[in-house]
Coordinates of C-alpha atoms in Angstrom, one line a residue:
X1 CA -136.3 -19.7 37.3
X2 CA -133.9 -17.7 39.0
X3 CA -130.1 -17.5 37.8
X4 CA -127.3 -16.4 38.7
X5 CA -123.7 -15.6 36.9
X6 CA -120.4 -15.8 37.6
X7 CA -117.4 -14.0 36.1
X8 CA -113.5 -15.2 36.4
X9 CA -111.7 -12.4 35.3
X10 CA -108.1 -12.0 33.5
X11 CA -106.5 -9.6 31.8
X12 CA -107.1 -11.4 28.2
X13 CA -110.2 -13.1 28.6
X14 CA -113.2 -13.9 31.1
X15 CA -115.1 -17.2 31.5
X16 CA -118.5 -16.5 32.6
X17 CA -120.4 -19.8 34.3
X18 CA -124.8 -19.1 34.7
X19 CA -126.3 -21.6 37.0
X20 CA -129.9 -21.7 38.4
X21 CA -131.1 -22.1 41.7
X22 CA -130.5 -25.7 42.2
X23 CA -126.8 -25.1 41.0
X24 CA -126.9 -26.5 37.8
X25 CA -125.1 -25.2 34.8
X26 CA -127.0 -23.2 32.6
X27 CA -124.9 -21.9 30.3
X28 CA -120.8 -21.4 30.4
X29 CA -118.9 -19.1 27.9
X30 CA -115.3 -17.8 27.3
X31 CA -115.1 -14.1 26.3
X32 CA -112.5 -11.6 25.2
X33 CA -111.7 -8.6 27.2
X34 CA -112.9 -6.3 24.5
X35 CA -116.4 -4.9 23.2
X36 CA -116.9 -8.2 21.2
X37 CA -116.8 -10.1 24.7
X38 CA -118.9 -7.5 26.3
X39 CA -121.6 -8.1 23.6
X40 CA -121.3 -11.9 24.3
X41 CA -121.8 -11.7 27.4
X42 CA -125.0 -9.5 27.4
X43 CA -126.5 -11.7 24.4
X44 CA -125.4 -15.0 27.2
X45 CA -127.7 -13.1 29.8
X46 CA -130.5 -12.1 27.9
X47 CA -130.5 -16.1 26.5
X48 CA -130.8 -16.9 30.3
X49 CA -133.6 -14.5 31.4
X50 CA -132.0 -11.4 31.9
X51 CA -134.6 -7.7 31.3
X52 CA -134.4 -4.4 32.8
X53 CA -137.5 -5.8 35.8
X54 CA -134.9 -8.4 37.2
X55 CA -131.4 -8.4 36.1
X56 CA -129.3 -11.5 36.6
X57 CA -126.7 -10.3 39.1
X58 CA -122.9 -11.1 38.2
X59 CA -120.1 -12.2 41.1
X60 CA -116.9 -11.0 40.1
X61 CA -113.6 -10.9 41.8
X62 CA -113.0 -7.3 41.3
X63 CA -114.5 -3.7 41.4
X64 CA -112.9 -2.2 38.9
X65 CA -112.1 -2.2 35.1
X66 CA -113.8 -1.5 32.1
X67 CA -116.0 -5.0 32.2
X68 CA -117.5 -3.8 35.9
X69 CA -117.9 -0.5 34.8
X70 CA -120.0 -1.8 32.1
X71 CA -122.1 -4.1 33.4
X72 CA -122.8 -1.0 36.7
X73 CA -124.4 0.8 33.8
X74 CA -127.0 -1.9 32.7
X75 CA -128.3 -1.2 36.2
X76 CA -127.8 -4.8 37.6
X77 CA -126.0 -5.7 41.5
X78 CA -122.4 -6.4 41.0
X79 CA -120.8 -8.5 44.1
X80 CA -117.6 -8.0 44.4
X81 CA -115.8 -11.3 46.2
X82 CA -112.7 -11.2 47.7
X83 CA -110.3 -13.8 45.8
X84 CA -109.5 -14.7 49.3
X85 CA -113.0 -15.5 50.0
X86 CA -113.1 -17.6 46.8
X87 CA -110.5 -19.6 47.7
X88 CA -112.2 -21.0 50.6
X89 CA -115.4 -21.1 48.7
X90 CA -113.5 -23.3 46.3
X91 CA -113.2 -26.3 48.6
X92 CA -116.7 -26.8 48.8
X93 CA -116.8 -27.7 45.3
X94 CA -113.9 -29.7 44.9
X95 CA -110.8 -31.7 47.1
X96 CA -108.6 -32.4 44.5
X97 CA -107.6 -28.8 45.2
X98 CA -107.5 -28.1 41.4
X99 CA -108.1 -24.6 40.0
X100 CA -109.6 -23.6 36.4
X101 CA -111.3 -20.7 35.6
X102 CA -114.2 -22.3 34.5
X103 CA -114.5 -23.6 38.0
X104 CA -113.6 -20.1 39.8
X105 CA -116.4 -18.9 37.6
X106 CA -118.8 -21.6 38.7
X107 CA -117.5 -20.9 42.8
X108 CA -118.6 -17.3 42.0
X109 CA -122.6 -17.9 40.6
X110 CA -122.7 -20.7 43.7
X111 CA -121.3 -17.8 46.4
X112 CA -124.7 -16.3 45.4
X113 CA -126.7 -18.8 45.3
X114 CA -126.0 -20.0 48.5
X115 CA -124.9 -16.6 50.5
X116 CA -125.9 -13.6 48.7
X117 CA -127.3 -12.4 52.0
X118 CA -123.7 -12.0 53.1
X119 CA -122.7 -10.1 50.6
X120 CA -123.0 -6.6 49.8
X121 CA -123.6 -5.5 45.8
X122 CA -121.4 -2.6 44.8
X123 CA -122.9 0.9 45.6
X124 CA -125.2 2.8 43.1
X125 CA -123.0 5.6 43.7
X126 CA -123.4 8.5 40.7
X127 CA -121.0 9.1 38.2
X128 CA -119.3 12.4 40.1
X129 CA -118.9 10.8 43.3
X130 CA -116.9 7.4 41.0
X131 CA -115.3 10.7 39.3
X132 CA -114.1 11.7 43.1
X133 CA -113.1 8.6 44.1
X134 CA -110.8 8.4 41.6
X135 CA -108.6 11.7 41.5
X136 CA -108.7 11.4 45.8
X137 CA -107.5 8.1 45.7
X138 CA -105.1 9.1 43.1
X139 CA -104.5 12.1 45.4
X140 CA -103.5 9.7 48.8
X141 CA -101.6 7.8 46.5
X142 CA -99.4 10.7 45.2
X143 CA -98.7 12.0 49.2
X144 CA -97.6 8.2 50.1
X145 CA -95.3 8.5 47.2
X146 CA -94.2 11.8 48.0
X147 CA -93.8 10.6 51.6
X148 CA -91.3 7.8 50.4
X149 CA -89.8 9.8 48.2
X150 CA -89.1 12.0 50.9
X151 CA -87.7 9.3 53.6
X152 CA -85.3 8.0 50.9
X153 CA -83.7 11.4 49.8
X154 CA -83.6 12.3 53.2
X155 CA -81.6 9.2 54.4
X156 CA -79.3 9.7 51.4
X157 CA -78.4 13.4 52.3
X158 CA -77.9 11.8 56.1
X159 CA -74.7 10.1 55.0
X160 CA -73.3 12.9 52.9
X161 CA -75.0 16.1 53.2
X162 CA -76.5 16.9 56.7
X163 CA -76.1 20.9 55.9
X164 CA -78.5 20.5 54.1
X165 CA -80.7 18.9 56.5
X166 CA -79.6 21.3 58.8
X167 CA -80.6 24.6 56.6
X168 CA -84.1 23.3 56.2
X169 CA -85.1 21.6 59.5
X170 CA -87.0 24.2 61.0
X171 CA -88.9 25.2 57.2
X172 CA -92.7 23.9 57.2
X173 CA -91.9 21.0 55.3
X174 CA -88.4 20.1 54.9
X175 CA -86.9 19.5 52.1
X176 CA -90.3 19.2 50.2
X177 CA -90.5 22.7 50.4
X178 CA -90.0 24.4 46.4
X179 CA -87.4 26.5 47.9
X180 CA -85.8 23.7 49.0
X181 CA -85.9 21.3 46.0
X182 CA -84.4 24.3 43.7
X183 CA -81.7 24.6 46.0
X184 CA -80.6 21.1 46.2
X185 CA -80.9 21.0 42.6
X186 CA -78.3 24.2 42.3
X187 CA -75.8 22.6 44.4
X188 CA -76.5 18.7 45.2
X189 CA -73.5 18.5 47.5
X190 CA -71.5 20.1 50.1
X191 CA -68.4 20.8 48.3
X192 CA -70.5 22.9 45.4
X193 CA -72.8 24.6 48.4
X194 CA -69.5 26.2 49.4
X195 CA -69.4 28.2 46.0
X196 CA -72.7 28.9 45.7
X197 CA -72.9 33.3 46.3
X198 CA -76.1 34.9 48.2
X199 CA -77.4 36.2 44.8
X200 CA -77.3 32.2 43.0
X201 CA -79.5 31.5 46.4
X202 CA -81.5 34.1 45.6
X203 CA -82.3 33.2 42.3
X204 CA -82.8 29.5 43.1
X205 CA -85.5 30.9 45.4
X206 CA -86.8 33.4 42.8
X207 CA -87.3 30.4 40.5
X208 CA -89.1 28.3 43.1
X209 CA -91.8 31.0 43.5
X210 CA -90.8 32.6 46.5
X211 CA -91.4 36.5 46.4
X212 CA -91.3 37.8 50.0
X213 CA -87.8 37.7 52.0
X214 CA -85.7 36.6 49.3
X215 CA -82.7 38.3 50.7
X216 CA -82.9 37.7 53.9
X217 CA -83.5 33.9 53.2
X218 CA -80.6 33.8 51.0
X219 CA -78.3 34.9 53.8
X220 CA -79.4 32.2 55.8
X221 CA -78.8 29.6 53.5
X222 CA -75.2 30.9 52.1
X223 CA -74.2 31.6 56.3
X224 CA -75.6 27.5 57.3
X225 CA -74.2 26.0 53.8
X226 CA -71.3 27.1 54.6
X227 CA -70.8 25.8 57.9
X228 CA -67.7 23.6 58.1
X229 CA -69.0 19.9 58.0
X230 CA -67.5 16.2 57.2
X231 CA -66.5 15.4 53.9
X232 CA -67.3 12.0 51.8
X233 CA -64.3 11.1 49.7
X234 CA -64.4 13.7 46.6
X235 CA -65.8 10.7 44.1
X236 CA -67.9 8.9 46.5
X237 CA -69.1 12.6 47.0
X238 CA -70.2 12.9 43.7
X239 CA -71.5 10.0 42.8
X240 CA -74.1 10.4 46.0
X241 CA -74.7 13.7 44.6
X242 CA -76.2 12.2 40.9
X243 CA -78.4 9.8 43.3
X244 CA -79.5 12.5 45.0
X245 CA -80.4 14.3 42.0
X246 CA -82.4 11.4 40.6
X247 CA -84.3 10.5 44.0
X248 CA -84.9 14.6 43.8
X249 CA -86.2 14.1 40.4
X250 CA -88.6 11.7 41.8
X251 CA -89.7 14.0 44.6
X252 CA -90.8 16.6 42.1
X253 CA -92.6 14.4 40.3
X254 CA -94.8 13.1 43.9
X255 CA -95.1 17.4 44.6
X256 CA -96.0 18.2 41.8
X257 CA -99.0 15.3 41.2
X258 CA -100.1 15.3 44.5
X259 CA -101.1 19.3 44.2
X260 CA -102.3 19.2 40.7
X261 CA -104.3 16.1 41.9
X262 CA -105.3 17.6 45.2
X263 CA -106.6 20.6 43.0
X264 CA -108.4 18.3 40.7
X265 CA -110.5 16.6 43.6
X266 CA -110.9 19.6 45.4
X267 CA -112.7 21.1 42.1
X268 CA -114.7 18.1 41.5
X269 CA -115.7 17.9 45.6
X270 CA -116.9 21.4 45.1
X271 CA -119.9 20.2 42.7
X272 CA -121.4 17.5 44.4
X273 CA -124.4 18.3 46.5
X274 CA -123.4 16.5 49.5
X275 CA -120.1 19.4 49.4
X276 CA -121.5 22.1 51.8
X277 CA -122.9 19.3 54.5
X278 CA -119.6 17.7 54.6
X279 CA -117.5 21.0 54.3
X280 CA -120.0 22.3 57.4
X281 CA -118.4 19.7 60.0
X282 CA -115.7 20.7 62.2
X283 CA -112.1 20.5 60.7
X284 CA -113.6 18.6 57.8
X285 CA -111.9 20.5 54.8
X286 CA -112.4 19.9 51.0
X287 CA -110.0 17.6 50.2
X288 CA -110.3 15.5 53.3
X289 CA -114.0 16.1 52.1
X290 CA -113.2 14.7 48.9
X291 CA -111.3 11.5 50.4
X292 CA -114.7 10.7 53.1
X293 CA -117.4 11.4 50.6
X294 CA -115.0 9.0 47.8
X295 CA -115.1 5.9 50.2
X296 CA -118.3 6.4 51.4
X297 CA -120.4 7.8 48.0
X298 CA -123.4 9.1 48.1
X299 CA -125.8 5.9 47.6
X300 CA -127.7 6.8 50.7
X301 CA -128.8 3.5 51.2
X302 CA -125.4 1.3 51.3
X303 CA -125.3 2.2 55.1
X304 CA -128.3 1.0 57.1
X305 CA -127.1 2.8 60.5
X306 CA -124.3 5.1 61.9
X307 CA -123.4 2.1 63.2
X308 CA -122.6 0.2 59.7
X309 CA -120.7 3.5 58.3
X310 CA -118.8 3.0 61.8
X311 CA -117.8 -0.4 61.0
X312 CA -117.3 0.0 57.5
X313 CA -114.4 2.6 58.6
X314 CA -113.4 0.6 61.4
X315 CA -113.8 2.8 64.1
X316 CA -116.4 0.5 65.8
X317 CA -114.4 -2.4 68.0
X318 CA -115.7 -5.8 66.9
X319 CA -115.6 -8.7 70.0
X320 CA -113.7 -11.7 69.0
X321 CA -113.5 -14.4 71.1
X322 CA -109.3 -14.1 71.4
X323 CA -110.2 -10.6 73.0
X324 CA -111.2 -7.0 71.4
X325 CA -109.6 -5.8 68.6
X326 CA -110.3 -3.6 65.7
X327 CA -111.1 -4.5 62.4
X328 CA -110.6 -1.6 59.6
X329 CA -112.5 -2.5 56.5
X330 CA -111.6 0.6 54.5
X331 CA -107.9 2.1 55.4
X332 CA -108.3 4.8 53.3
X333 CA -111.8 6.3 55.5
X334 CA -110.2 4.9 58.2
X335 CA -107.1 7.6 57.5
X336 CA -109.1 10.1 56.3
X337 CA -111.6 9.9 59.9
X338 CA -108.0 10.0 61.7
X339 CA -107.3 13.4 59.9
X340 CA -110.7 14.8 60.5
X341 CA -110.7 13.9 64.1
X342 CA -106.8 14.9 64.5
X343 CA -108.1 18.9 63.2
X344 CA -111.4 18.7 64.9
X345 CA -109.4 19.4 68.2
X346 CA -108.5 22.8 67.2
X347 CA -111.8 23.2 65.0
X348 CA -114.1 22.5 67.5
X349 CA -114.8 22.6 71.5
X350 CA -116.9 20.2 71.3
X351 CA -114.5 17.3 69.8
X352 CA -111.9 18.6 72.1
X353 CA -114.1 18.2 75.5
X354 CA -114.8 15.1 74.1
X355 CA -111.2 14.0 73.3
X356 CA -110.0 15.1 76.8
X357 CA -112.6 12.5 78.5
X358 CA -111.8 9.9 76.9
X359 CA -108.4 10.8 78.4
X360 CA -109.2 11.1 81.0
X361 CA -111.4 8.1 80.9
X362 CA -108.1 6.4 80.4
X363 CA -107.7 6.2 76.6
X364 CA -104.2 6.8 74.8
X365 CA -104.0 9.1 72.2
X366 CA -104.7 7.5 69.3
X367 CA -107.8 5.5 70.9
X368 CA -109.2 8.7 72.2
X369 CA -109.2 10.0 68.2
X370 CA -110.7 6.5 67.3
X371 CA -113.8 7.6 69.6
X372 CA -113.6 11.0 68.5
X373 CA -113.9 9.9 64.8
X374 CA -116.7 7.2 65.7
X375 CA -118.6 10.3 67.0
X376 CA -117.9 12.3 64.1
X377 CA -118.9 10.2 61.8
X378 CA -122.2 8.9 63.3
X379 CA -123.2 13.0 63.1
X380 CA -121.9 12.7 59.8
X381 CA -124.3 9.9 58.7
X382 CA -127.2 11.7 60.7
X383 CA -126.7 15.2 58.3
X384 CA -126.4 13.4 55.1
X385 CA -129.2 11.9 55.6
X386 CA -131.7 14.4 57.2
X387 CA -130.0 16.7 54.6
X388 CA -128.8 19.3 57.2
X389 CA -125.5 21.1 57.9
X390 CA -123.8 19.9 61.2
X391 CA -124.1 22.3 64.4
X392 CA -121.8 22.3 67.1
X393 CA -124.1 22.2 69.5
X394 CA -126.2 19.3 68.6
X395 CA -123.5 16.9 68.0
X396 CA -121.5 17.7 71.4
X397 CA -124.5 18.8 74.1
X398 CA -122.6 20.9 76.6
X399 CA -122.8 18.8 80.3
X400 CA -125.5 20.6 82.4
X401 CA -124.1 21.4 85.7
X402 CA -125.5 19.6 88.5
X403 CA -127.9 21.0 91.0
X404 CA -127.7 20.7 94.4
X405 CA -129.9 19.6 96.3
X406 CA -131.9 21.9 98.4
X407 CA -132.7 22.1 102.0
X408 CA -135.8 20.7 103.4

């Protein structure tokens, strides 16, 4: 008899529904989100067939936590469903339009039952790549942060301090720069820039690690801090200032994770086999690396085609029947394939020649990167799985000029 189990999780307890394959309920059980439920639930299984030779496999409405983490370990397919998808399931199984989590548990066994053909079981991806995907994530996370924590210091210093602005436009940067942090935290506005000497900039830069130019960079800042500029009132002056200082405190904080995390996946990247193959590709560094092998992992047979891989990071067009529009399953390979395309230009003639006729094919920018990265990434799928580094020439075949033809 073939089974099948759902699991409606919470943050306090799951209920687990088993059914068999003419959808009746085989066993139902309410466990804790601890060990003790853990061991329940495997005792549950084994009571309803489950061995090592065919697994019962578990729908769930989630891909992480410790439960799925678990249950990945005994070796068995884990479906993740979308709750959204549940909720339509739902209506099959009842029009009262009530909701239990028995039921939701029941809706999950049935979605395999009935469609487990439609649904993909969470990649058998090895513990270094899950390991990856975990500190790069973490890593995009901290740069979004950073990048809002940015935006709303920035506007702040707008209405009050635009010296500021002014005395770090042209810096790589901004006002993320270390040198520019420790300054703003010396003086946080205009009226206590204006006292500030050539030798406090200096040591404000001394202390955020800058060693070459000091002096000269101290002159700069002391000449275009103290550049006449319009005043807030003196209190409404301050009190922006102590708002600056804790939106600046919050900008550290976004710096300073993003590089220890960016470190951290870089390291990890490093020892993973599929490292060198991925690192070979045009503009394709190690933390970008990181972020395209953590979506993708390295269960080689989650993607059937370059084609799949293509859709999966949605820079395949799907046809609807409203018109053509694109589809991006995962935005975070989608970004990363932006990236990677976006340095590929530089990197690599071939991506460039490539980018220029789909110009001149009539493609804006950012569709001419889509088709770029669809390229990329079906060489991409090719290398990891012939186990070969990528080669420029192979991927983009120089045109061969045309002959002409010769007289008779």
């Amino acid at each position: 008899m073939t089974v099948y189990c759902g699991i409606d999780w919470a943050e306090e307890h799951h209920d687990v529904a088993i059914i068999n394959d003419s959808g009746g309920l085989v066993a139902r059980l309410r466990i804790g989100d601890d060990a003790a439920g853990y061991r329940q639930l495997i005792e549950l299984l084994a009571d309803a067939g489950d061995n090592p030779q065919q697994p019962i496999p578990v729908a769930i409405e989630t891909s992480r936590g410790l439960l799925v983490a678990c249950l990945r370990a005994t070796g068995r397919q884990i479906y993740a469903i979308n709750p959204v998808a549940v909720a339509r399931y739902r209506d099959r199984y009842t029009v009262s339009r009530t909701k239990s989590d028995h039921v939701d548990a029941v809706v999950l066994a049935n979605i395999l039952r009935t469609d487990m053909a439609v649904h993909r079981p969470l990649p058998n991806d090895s513990e270094l790549v899950q390991a990856i995907a975990v500190l790069a994530r973490a890593q995009q996370d901290a740069v979004w942060d950073r990048t809002q924590a940015h935006n709303k210091l920035r506007s702040l210093l707008r209405e009050y301090y635009p010296t500021f602005l002014l005395a770090f436009r042209d810096a790589r940067g901004g006002i993320t720069r270390p040198e520019a942090r420790a300054v703003l935290a010396t003086a946080p506005t205009p009226t206590q820039a204006t006292t500030l000497t050539p030798d406090d900039l200096a040591d404000a830069l001394r202390r955020a690690g800058r060693q070459r130019g000091v002096t000269a960079e101290a002159d700069r800042l002391h000449q275009a801090l103290a550049t006449a500029t319009l005043h807030q009132p003196p209190l409404v002056e301050q009190a922006m200032g102590r708002q600056a200082l804790a939106l600046l405190r919050a900008l550290d904080t976004a710096c300073l994770n993003a590089e220890d995390l960016a470190t951290a996946a870089e390291q990890s990247f490093d020892q993973h086999p599929d490292a060198e193959i991925i690192t070979s590709f045009a503009g394709l560094g190690r933390l970008i690396g990181a972020r395209v092998l953590a979506e993708i992992g390295d269960d080689r047979s989650r993607f059937a085609d370059t084609r799949a891989l293509k859709s999966y990071a949605g820079s395949a067009p799907i046809t609807r029947a409203s018109g053509k529009s694109l589809i991006v399953k995962n935005q975070r390979l989608a970004h990363a394939s932006h990236l990677w395309a976006f340095s590929a230009l530089t990197a690599s003639p071939g991506a460039h020649a490539h980018y220029q006729r789909r110009r001149t094919a009539g493609d804006g920018h950012t569709a001419a990167l889509r088709h770029l990265s669809n390229r990329l990434l079906g060489c991409l799928h090719h290398c990891l799985q012939t186990r070969q580094l990528y080669q420029e020439t192979t991927a983009f075949t120089p045109p061969q000029p045309q002959q002409l033809p010769t007289a008779a």
